[in-house]
Amino acid sequence: MQKLAREMAERAAATPDQVAVVDGTGVHTLGSVVREATALAGILEERPGGAPTVLVQADNTWRTLAAAVAVGLRGGTIAVVSAHATRSEFAMALEDLRPDAVLAGPVAIATWDAQDGFEHVGDVLDGWPVLVATGGPSLGPARWRGGCVVAMTSGSTGRPKCVVQSEDALRYAGRATIEAVGLTAGDPVGALVPLSSVAAFCFGMHLPAMLGSPMVCLEKWQPDEAVRLMREEQVAWTMLVPTMALQLSLVDGSEGALASLKALTVGGGPMNAGALERAESHLGTRFLRVFGMSEALGHTTPLPAEDADVRLGRDGRPFPGTEVRVVDDAGSVLSQGSVGHLQVRGPSMFVGYARDGVAQQPGVTEDGFLPTGDRARVNEDGTLSILGREKQVIIRGGRNIDINEVEAAVAAIPGVAQVCVVPVPDPLLGERAAALVVMGAGDLDIDDVRRHLAEADFPKFKWPEFVHVVRDLPQNRVGKLNRGEATTLAERLTGSVVQ
């Protein structure tokens, strides 16, 4: 984050009144943001000193940008976490990151019980406490192997993963997007998705700051408020998951409301080309269907000038300098048009996963390609078509839910003998989670499940939204669970359930 911090300090000195952030508290200039960042950097210089790793509550306000600049001024690493993280998720973040300091609002500090192991050394950013670790010397900046930002992702393996990205990767992904969309300095960029994810941090905050453009923030997702904000602030580009993009077109009075957008990028979940085309026509803009992941930031995109069948029916072309390929089970590269396992290599690749305070190197092939866990096809025109996940996940509104993790949580409820969790289709969210449950004793309904999962501190976004008690789970000839038949059964039963 050092390059961004230096650039913003230079611009603030030259044009202090330039707008840097528009959020729920008002308009914030470059001069005011950099002043706050400098004050925080001064506290971090005293304690803990050096180039610290700072765990920051990332909200969609000027504070997140100021915190990033402050950490950059110290040459450190910022780790972002949602204000809505549970106490157990915060504890996992501490375990993986071993931060030198924590910066968050008073409510989050109390919810997480963050004072344990930390000392309060001051307040910054309009009343946010700075807590410094008391458990021993810092592990130092080298542990992140050049990483400048770490963010927790839901991933597809149960335990949240802390993805470490470098500043070079952020700048590469940002520049490639700027060039593809045709953005210029001063074009307002919407930060509508929570900045606690790597992708939102990169494209919603770092990109406009690097471009020299206002970051237009929405603190909490509300489709009608998003339409109003983008229309009033003349937002030129933003990135959303498909669910959010489709919801915009359902807002009363939204017809033609987003004509200021040069494009609206959509990615991170199942997409229906017909629904996207109807929505973009209604809103008066153009959607760009892309593919990316926290581990390889947004590395494919179409162009706004391309036809709808390319922009909305496929998943874009690789950024310049990025390579994608499809391989078979043996790892041999397949020809264009063949379906196989997707792999990627390029400048937006991540540094690794944070584990016990260091960045563990990612698992890549001998020639440096990262397996994405997706089934895909590279088309003859060079575009990519994503055909589904290899692992058992549900993608609900752009968030990955590991089926095995949900099944384990439901299976722990007293009386449950067997459970199978499957996706059921949803026109807005893409997929929802439905649980088929065989009871060994007693009965169970959706309210019972919600109560038990809340008591277990199980993340709410992973809760099944439908629960069906069945006599037996579908089986194949050798007695194994038949997930295909289970999905069909859940889809049929779901139509009669009241959430």
Coordinates of C-alpha atoms in Angstrom, one line a residue:
M1 CA 0.0 0.0 0.0
Q2 CA 3.1 2.2 0.0
K3 CA 2.7 3.4 -3.6
L4 CA -0.9 4.4 -3.1
A5 CA -0.1 6.2 0.2
R6 CA 2.7 8.1 -1.5
E7 CA 0.5 9.0 -4.5
M8 CA -2.4 10.2 -2.3
A9 CA -0.1 12.3 -0.1
E10 CA 1.3 14.0 -3.2
R11 CA -2.1 14.7 -4.7
A12 CA -3.4 16.0 -1.3
A13 CA -0.5 18.4 -1.2
A14 CA -1.3 19.7 -4.7
T15 CA -5.2 19.5 -4.7
P16 CA -6.3 19.2 -1.0
D17 CA -10.0 20.0 -1.9
Q18 CA -10.3 17.3 -4.5
V19 CA -13.2 14.9 -3.5
A20 CA -11.8 11.5 -2.3
V21 CA -14.9 9.9 -0.8
V22 CA -18.6 10.3 -0.8
D23 CA -20.3 8.3 2.0
G24 CA -23.2 8.4 4.4
T25 CA -21.5 11.0 6.5
G26 CA -20.9 13.5 3.7
V27 CA -18.1 14.5 1.3
H28 CA -14.5 14.0 2.3
T29 CA -11.6 15.6 0.5
L30 CA -8.1 14.3 -0.2
G31 CA -6.7 16.7 2.3
S32 CA -9.0 15.6 5.1
V33 CA -8.5 11.9 4.4
V34 CA -4.7 12.2 4.3
R35 CA -4.7 14.3 7.5
E36 CA -6.5 11.5 9.3
A37 CA -4.2 8.9 7.8
T38 CA -1.1 10.8 8.9
A39 CA -2.4 11.1 12.5
L40 CA -3.0 7.3 12.6
A41 CA 0.4 6.6 11.1
G42 CA 1.9 8.7 13.8
I43 CA 0.3 6.6 16.5
L44 CA 1.4 3.4 14.7
E45 CA 4.9 4.7 14.6
E46 CA 5.0 5.0 18.4
R47 CA 3.3 1.7 19.1
P48 CA 3.8 -0.9 17.7
G49 CA 6.4 0.8 15.4
G50 CA 8.1 -0.6 12.4
A51 CA 5.9 -1.8 9.5
P52 CA 2.9 -3.3 11.4
T53 CA 0.2 -5.6 10.4
V54 CA -3.1 -3.9 11.3
L55 CA -6.4 -5.7 11.5
V56 CA -9.1 -3.1 10.5
Q57 CA -12.8 -3.1 10.6
A58 CA -13.6 -2.3 6.9
D59 CA -16.7 -0.3 6.6
N60 CA -17.8 1.5 3.4
T61 CA -16.7 4.9 4.6
W62 CA -13.8 7.2 4.4
R63 CA -12.3 5.4 7.4
T64 CA -11.3 2.4 5.4
L65 CA -9.4 4.5 2.9
A66 CA -7.7 6.5 5.6
A67 CA -6.7 3.3 7.4
A68 CA -5.2 1.9 4.2
V69 CA -3.2 5.0 3.6
A70 CA -2.0 5.2 7.2
V71 CA -0.7 1.6 7.1
G72 CA 0.9 2.3 3.7
L73 CA 2.7 5.3 5.1
R74 CA 4.2 2.9 7.7
G75 CA 5.1 0.3 5.0
G76 CA 2.8 -2.2 6.8
T77 CA 0.0 -4.6 5.8
I78 CA -3.7 -4.0 6.3
A79 CA -6.0 -6.9 7.1
V80 CA -9.6 -6.1 6.6
V81 CA -12.6 -7.8 8.4
S82 CA -16.3 -7.1 8.4
A83 CA -17.9 -5.3 11.3
H84 CA -20.5 -8.1 11.2
A85 CA -17.9 -10.8 11.8
T86 CA -18.8 -13.1 14.7
R87 CA -16.6 -13.4 17.8
S88 CA -15.5 -16.8 16.5
E89 CA -14.6 -15.4 13.1
F90 CA -12.6 -12.6 14.7
A91 CA -10.8 -15.2 16.8
M92 CA -9.9 -17.2 13.7
A93 CA -8.6 -14.0 12.0
L94 CA -6.4 -13.3 15.0
E95 CA -5.1 -16.9 14.9
D96 CA -4.3 -16.7 11.2
L97 CA -3.0 -13.1 11.1
R98 CA -1.4 -12.5 14.5
P99 CA -1.7 -8.7 13.9
D100 CA 0.4 -6.1 15.7
A101 CA -2.7 -3.8 16.1
V102 CA -6.5 -3.8 15.8
L103 CA -8.5 -0.8 14.6
A104 CA -12.3 -0.9 14.8
G105 CA -15.4 0.9 16.1
P106 CA -16.3 0.6 19.7
V107 CA -19.3 -1.7 19.0
A108 CA -17.2 -4.2 17.1
I109 CA -14.4 -4.0 19.7
A110 CA -17.0 -5.0 22.4
T111 CA -18.6 -7.7 20.3
W112 CA -15.3 -9.3 19.5
D113 CA -14.0 -8.9 23.0
A114 CA -10.9 -7.6 21.2
Q115 CA -9.3 -6.0 24.3
D116 CA -8.0 -9.4 25.4
G117 CA -4.3 -9.5 24.5
F118 CA -4.2 -5.9 23.4
E119 CA -3.6 -2.5 24.9
H120 CA -5.6 0.7 24.1
V121 CA -3.1 3.3 22.9
G122 CA -5.4 6.0 21.5
D123 CA -8.4 6.9 19.4
V124 CA -8.4 8.0 15.8
L125 CA -10.7 8.4 12.8
D126 CA -13.4 10.1 14.8
G127 CA -13.5 7.9 17.8
W128 CA -12.1 4.5 16.8
P129 CA -9.8 2.8 19.4
V130 CA -6.4 1.7 18.4
L131 CA -5.3 -1.5 20.2
V132 CA -1.8 -2.8 20.2
A133 CA -0.8 -6.4 20.8
T134 CA 0.9 -7.1 24.1
G135 CA 1.9 -10.7 23.5
G136 CA 5.5 -10.2 22.3
P137 CA 7.5 -8.8 19.5
S138 CA 6.1 -8.3 16.0
L139 CA 6.7 -11.0 13.5
G140 CA 7.8 -8.2 11.0
P141 CA 6.6 -7.4 7.5
A142 CA 8.7 -10.1 5.7
R143 CA 6.2 -12.8 6.9
W144 CA 3.7 -11.6 4.2
R145 CA 6.2 -12.1 1.3
G146 CA 5.3 -8.7 -0.3
G147 CA 1.6 -8.8 0.6
C148 CA 0.0 -5.5 1.5
V149 CA -3.6 -6.5 2.1
V150 CA -5.2 -9.6 3.7
A151 CA -9.0 -10.3 3.6
M152 CA -11.1 -13.2 4.8
T153 CA -13.1 -15.0 2.2
S154 CA -15.9 -17.6 2.6
G155 CA -14.1 -19.8 0.1
S156 CA -15.3 -23.3 -0.5
T157 CA -13.4 -25.3 2.2
G158 CA -15.4 -24.6 5.4
R159 CA -13.0 -22.5 7.5
P160 CA -12.7 -18.9 6.2
K161 CA -9.5 -18.3 4.4
C162 CA -7.4 -15.2 4.7
V163 CA -6.1 -14.3 1.3
V164 CA -2.9 -12.3 1.0
Q165 CA -2.5 -10.0 -2.0
S166 CA 0.3 -7.7 -3.1
E167 CA 0.1 -4.1 -4.1
D168 CA 1.4 -5.0 -7.6
A169 CA -1.5 -7.4 -8.0
L170 CA -4.0 -4.7 -6.9
R171 CA -2.5 -2.2 -9.3
Y172 CA -2.5 -4.7 -12.2
A173 CA -6.1 -5.7 -11.8
G174 CA -7.1 -2.1 -11.3
R175 CA -5.3 -0.8 -14.4
A176 CA -6.6 -3.7 -16.6
T177 CA -10.2 -2.8 -15.5
I178 CA -9.7 0.9 -16.0
E179 CA -8.5 0.3 -19.6
A180 CA -11.2 -2.2 -20.4
V181 CA -14.0 0.0 -19.2
G182 CA -12.5 3.2 -20.5
L183 CA -12.4 5.0 -17.1
T184 CA -10.5 8.3 -16.7
A185 CA -9.3 10.3 -13.7
G186 CA -12.3 11.9 -11.9
D187 CA -14.8 9.3 -13.0
P188 CA -16.8 8.4 -9.8
V189 CA -16.6 4.7 -8.8
G190 CA -19.2 3.0 -6.7
A191 CA -18.1 1.1 -3.6
L192 CA -21.4 -0.7 -3.0
V193 CA -20.1 -4.1 -1.9
P194 CA -18.6 -4.5 1.6
L195 CA -14.9 -3.5 1.5
S196 CA -14.0 -6.4 3.7
S197 CA -13.5 -8.7 0.7
V198 CA -10.3 -8.7 -1.4
A199 CA -12.2 -8.0 -4.6
A200 CA -14.2 -5.1 -3.1
F201 CA -11.1 -3.6 -1.5
C202 CA -9.3 -3.8 -4.9
F203 CA -12.0 -2.6 -7.2
G204 CA -14.2 -0.5 -4.9
M205 CA -11.5 1.3 -2.9
H206 CA -8.0 0.9 -4.3
L207 CA -9.0 1.4 -8.0
P208 CA -10.7 4.8 -7.5
A209 CA -7.9 6.0 -5.2
M210 CA -5.3 5.0 -7.7
L211 CA -7.2 6.5 -10.6
G212 CA -7.7 9.8 -8.7
S213 CA -11.5 9.5 -8.6
P214 CA -14.2 9.8 -5.9
M215 CA -15.1 6.6 -4.1
V216 CA -18.9 6.7 -3.8
C217 CA -19.9 4.5 -0.8
L218 CA -23.0 2.7 0.2
E219 CA -22.7 1.5 3.8
K220 CA -25.5 -1.1 3.7
W221 CA -27.0 -2.7 0.6
Q222 CA -30.4 -1.3 -0.2
P223 CA -31.3 -1.4 -4.0
D224 CA -33.3 1.8 -3.9
E225 CA -30.6 3.7 -2.1
A226 CA -28.0 2.3 -4.5
V227 CA -30.0 3.5 -7.5
R228 CA -30.4 7.0 -6.0
L229 CA -26.7 7.2 -5.0
M230 CA -25.4 6.2 -8.4
R231 CA -27.8 8.5 -10.2
E232 CA -27.1 11.6 -8.0
E233 CA -23.3 11.1 -8.0
Q234 CA -23.1 10.2 -11.7
V235 CA -21.2 7.0 -11.0
A236 CA -19.2 5.9 -14.0
W237 CA -18.5 2.3 -13.0
T238 CA -19.1 -0.2 -10.2
M239 CA -18.9 -4.0 -9.6
L240 CA -21.7 -6.1 -8.2
V241 CA -22.7 -9.7 -7.8
P242 CA -25.5 -10.7 -10.2
T243 CA -28.1 -10.7 -7.5
M244 CA -27.5 -7.0 -6.7
A245 CA -27.5 -6.0 -10.3
L246 CA -30.8 -7.7 -10.9
Q247 CA -32.3 -6.1 -7.8
L248 CA -31.5 -2.6 -9.1
S249 CA -33.9 -3.1 -12.1
L250 CA -36.8 -3.9 -9.7
V251 CA -36.6 -0.5 -7.9
D252 CA -39.5 1.8 -8.7
G253 CA -38.4 4.6 -11.0
S254 CA -35.2 2.9 -12.0
E255 CA -35.8 2.9 -15.7
G256 CA -32.9 4.6 -17.4
A257 CA -31.5 5.6 -14.0
L258 CA -27.9 4.3 -14.6
A259 CA -27.2 6.0 -17.9
S260 CA -24.1 7.6 -16.3
L261 CA -22.4 4.2 -16.0
K262 CA -19.9 3.4 -18.7
A263 CA -20.4 -0.2 -17.6
L264 CA -21.5 -2.2 -14.6
T265 CA -19.4 -5.3 -14.0
V266 CA -21.1 -8.4 -12.6
G267 CA -19.4 -11.5 -11.3
G268 CA -19.2 -13.9 -8.3
G269 CA -22.3 -16.1 -8.8
P270 CA -24.6 -18.0 -11.2
M271 CA -25.7 -15.7 -14.1
N272 CA -28.6 -15.9 -16.5
A273 CA -27.9 -14.0 -19.7
G274 CA -31.5 -13.3 -20.5
A275 CA -32.2 -11.8 -17.0
L276 CA -29.0 -9.7 -17.2
E277 CA -30.0 -8.4 -20.7
R278 CA -33.4 -7.4 -19.5
A279 CA -32.0 -5.6 -16.5
E280 CA -29.3 -3.7 -18.3
S281 CA -31.9 -2.5 -20.9
H282 CA -34.2 -1.3 -18.2
L283 CA -31.4 0.5 -16.3
G284 CA -29.9 2.1 -19.4
T285 CA -26.4 0.8 -19.0
R286 CA -24.2 -2.2 -20.1
F287 CA -23.3 -5.1 -18.0
L288 CA -19.9 -6.8 -18.3
R289 CA -19.9 -10.4 -17.1
V290 CA -16.5 -11.3 -15.6
F291 CA -14.7 -14.1 -13.8
G292 CA -12.2 -13.8 -11.0
M293 CA -11.5 -15.0 -7.5
S294 CA -9.9 -13.6 -4.4
E295 CA -6.8 -15.6 -5.3
A296 CA -6.6 -14.1 -8.8
L297 CA -8.4 -10.8 -8.9
G298 CA -11.0 -10.3 -11.6
H299 CA -8.8 -11.6 -14.3
T300 CA -11.2 -11.8 -17.3
T301 CA -13.6 -9.3 -18.8
P302 CA -15.4 -8.4 -22.0
L303 CA -15.5 -4.9 -23.4
P304 CA -18.5 -2.5 -23.3
A305 CA -18.6 -2.3 -27.1
E306 CA -19.1 -6.1 -27.5
D307 CA -22.4 -7.7 -28.3
A308 CA -24.7 -8.9 -25.6
D309 CA -24.1 -12.6 -26.3
V310 CA -20.4 -12.0 -25.5
R311 CA -20.8 -9.6 -22.6
L312 CA -23.6 -11.6 -20.9
G313 CA -23.4 -15.1 -22.2
R314 CA -19.7 -15.8 -21.5
D315 CA -17.2 -14.8 -18.8
G316 CA -14.9 -12.5 -20.6
R317 CA -11.3 -12.7 -22.0
P318 CA -8.2 -12.8 -19.9
F319 CA -6.6 -9.5 -18.9
P320 CA -3.4 -8.7 -20.9
G321 CA -0.6 -10.8 -19.4
T322 CA -3.0 -13.3 -17.8
E323 CA -3.2 -16.9 -19.1
V324 CA -6.1 -19.3 -18.6
R325 CA -6.2 -22.9 -19.7
V326 CA -8.4 -26.0 -19.3
V327 CA -6.8 -29.4 -18.4
D328 CA -8.1 -32.9 -18.1
D329 CA -7.9 -35.1 -15.0
A330 CA -4.2 -36.0 -15.8
G331 CA -3.3 -32.3 -16.1
S332 CA -2.9 -32.3 -19.9
V333 CA -4.0 -29.1 -21.6
L334 CA -7.2 -29.5 -23.6
S335 CA -8.0 -27.8 -26.9
Q336 CA -10.4 -24.9 -27.3
G337 CA -14.0 -26.0 -27.0
S338 CA -13.2 -28.8 -24.6
V339 CA -14.5 -28.9 -21.0
G340 CA -12.1 -29.5 -18.2
H341 CA -10.5 -28.1 -15.0
L342 CA -9.7 -24.3 -15.2
Q343 CA -6.3 -23.0 -14.3
V344 CA -4.9 -19.5 -14.3
R345 CA -1.5 -17.8 -14.2
G346 CA -0.8 -14.0 -14.2
P347 CA 0.1 -10.8 -12.4
S348 CA -3.1 -10.8 -10.2
M349 CA -2.2 -14.1 -8.5
F350 CA -2.2 -13.9 -4.7
V351 CA 0.8 -14.3 -2.4
G352 CA -0.8 -17.1 -0.3
Y353 CA -3.1 -17.9 2.6
A354 CA -2.4 -16.4 6.0
R355 CA -1.8 -19.2 8.5
D356 CA -0.4 -18.7 12.0
G357 CA 0.9 -15.2 11.1
V358 CA 2.7 -16.0 7.9
A359 CA 1.8 -16.3 4.2
Q360 CA 1.7 -19.9 3.1
Q361 CA 2.7 -20.3 -0.5
P362 CA -0.2 -21.3 -2.8
G363 CA -0.5 -24.7 -4.3
V364 CA 0.3 -24.2 -8.0
T365 CA 1.4 -26.5 -10.8
E366 CA 5.1 -26.9 -11.7
D367 CA 4.7 -24.2 -14.4
G368 CA 2.9 -21.8 -12.0
F369 CA -0.8 -22.2 -12.8
L370 CA -3.3 -22.0 -10.0
P371 CA -6.2 -24.6 -10.2
T372 CA -9.4 -22.5 -9.7
G373 CA -11.7 -25.4 -8.7
D374 CA -14.0 -24.6 -11.7
R375 CA -15.1 -26.6 -14.7
A376 CA -14.7 -24.4 -17.8
R377 CA -14.3 -24.1 -21.5
V378 CA -12.1 -21.8 -23.5
N379 CA -14.1 -20.8 -26.6
E380 CA -12.7 -20.4 -30.1
D381 CA -12.8 -16.6 -29.8
G382 CA -10.7 -16.7 -26.7
T383 CA -13.6 -16.0 -24.3
L384 CA -14.1 -18.2 -21.2
S385 CA -17.2 -20.0 -20.2
I386 CA -17.5 -21.1 -16.5
L387 CA -19.6 -24.3 -16.2
G388 CA -19.7 -24.8 -12.5
R389 CA -17.7 -25.6 -9.4
E390 CA -15.8 -28.9 -9.0
K391 CA -16.5 -28.9 -5.3
Q392 CA -19.8 -29.1 -3.5
V393 CA -20.7 -25.5 -2.9
I394 CA -23.8 -23.3 -3.1
I395 CA -23.2 -19.8 -4.5
R396 CA -25.9 -17.6 -2.9
G397 CA -25.8 -14.0 -4.0
G398 CA -22.1 -14.2 -4.8
R399 CA -21.0 -15.9 -1.6
N400 CA -19.7 -19.4 -1.5
I401 CA -21.3 -21.8 1.0
D402 CA -19.5 -25.1 1.7
I403 CA -22.1 -27.9 1.7
N404 CA -20.1 -30.1 3.9
E405 CA -19.7 -27.4 6.5
V406 CA -23.5 -26.7 6.6
E407 CA -24.3 -30.4 6.8
A408 CA -21.9 -30.8 9.8
A409 CA -23.6 -27.9 11.6
V410 CA -27.1 -29.3 11.0
A411 CA -26.1 -32.8 11.9
A412 CA -24.9 -31.6 15.3
I413 CA -28.5 -30.6 16.2
P414 CA -30.0 -33.1 18.7
G415 CA -32.3 -35.7 17.1
V416 CA -30.9 -35.3 13.6
A417 CA -29.9 -38.7 12.1
Q418 CA -29.0 -37.8 8.6
V419 CA -28.8 -34.6 6.6
C420 CA -28.2 -33.6 3.0
V421 CA -27.8 -30.0 1.9
V422 CA -28.4 -29.1 -1.7
P423 CA -28.9 -25.9 -3.8
V424 CA -32.3 -24.9 -5.0
P425 CA -32.5 -22.3 -7.8
D426 CA -33.5 -18.8 -7.1
P427 CA -34.1 -16.1 -9.8
L428 CA -32.3 -13.3 -7.9
L429 CA -29.8 -15.0 -5.6
G430 CA -28.9 -17.7 -8.1
E431 CA -29.0 -20.5 -5.4
R432 CA -30.4 -21.0 -1.9
A433 CA -29.5 -23.8 0.5
A434 CA -32.1 -26.5 1.3
A435 CA -31.6 -29.2 4.0
L436 CA -33.2 -32.6 3.7
V437 CA -33.2 -34.1 7.3
V438 CA -33.9 -37.6 8.6
M439 CA -34.8 -37.4 12.3
G440 CA -33.9 -40.1 14.7
A441 CA -36.1 -38.6 17.4
G442 CA -38.5 -35.7 17.6
D443 CA -39.3 -33.2 14.9
L444 CA -37.5 -30.2 13.4
D445 CA -38.5 -27.1 11.5
I446 CA -36.7 -24.0 10.1
D447 CA -37.1 -22.1 13.4
D448 CA -35.5 -24.9 15.3
V449 CA -32.5 -25.0 12.9
R450 CA -32.0 -21.2 13.1
R451 CA -32.1 -21.3 16.9
H452 CA -29.5 -24.1 17.1
L453 CA -27.2 -22.5 14.5
A454 CA -27.4 -19.1 16.2
E455 CA -26.5 -20.7 19.6
A456 CA -23.5 -22.5 17.9
D457 CA -22.3 -19.1 16.5
F458 CA -22.5 -20.5 13.0
P459 CA -22.3 -17.7 10.3
K460 CA -25.8 -16.6 9.4
F461 CA -25.2 -16.3 5.7
K462 CA -24.6 -20.1 5.6
W463 CA -27.8 -21.1 7.3
P464 CA -30.1 -23.2 5.2
E465 CA -33.2 -21.3 4.1
F466 CA -35.4 -24.4 3.7
V467 CA -35.7 -27.5 5.9
H468 CA -37.6 -30.6 4.9
V469 CA -37.9 -33.6 7.2
V470 CA -38.0 -36.7 5.1
R471 CA -38.2 -40.4 5.9
D472 CA -35.2 -41.4 3.9
L473 CA -32.5 -39.7 1.8
P474 CA -32.3 -40.7 -1.9
Q475 CA -29.8 -43.5 -2.5
N476 CA -28.2 -45.1 -5.5
R477 CA -27.9 -48.8 -6.1
V478 CA -25.0 -49.4 -3.7
G479 CA -26.6 -47.4 -0.9
K480 CA -24.7 -44.1 -1.4
L481 CA -26.4 -40.8 -1.3
N482 CA -27.8 -39.7 -4.6
R483 CA -27.3 -35.9 -4.6
G484 CA -29.0 -35.5 -8.0
E485 CA -32.2 -37.1 -6.8
A486 CA -31.9 -35.2 -3.5
T487 CA -31.7 -31.9 -5.4
T488 CA -34.8 -32.8 -7.4
L489 CA -36.7 -33.8 -4.2
A490 CA -35.7 -30.5 -2.5
E491 CA -36.8 -28.4 -5.4
R492 CA -40.2 -30.2 -5.4
L493 CA -40.6 -29.8 -1.6
T494 CA -39.4 -26.2 -1.5
G495 CA -42.5 -24.9 -3.3
S496 CA -44.7 -25.7 -0.3
V497 CA -42.5 -24.2 2.4
V498 CA -43.0 -20.8 4.0
Q499 CA -39.7 -19.3 5.1

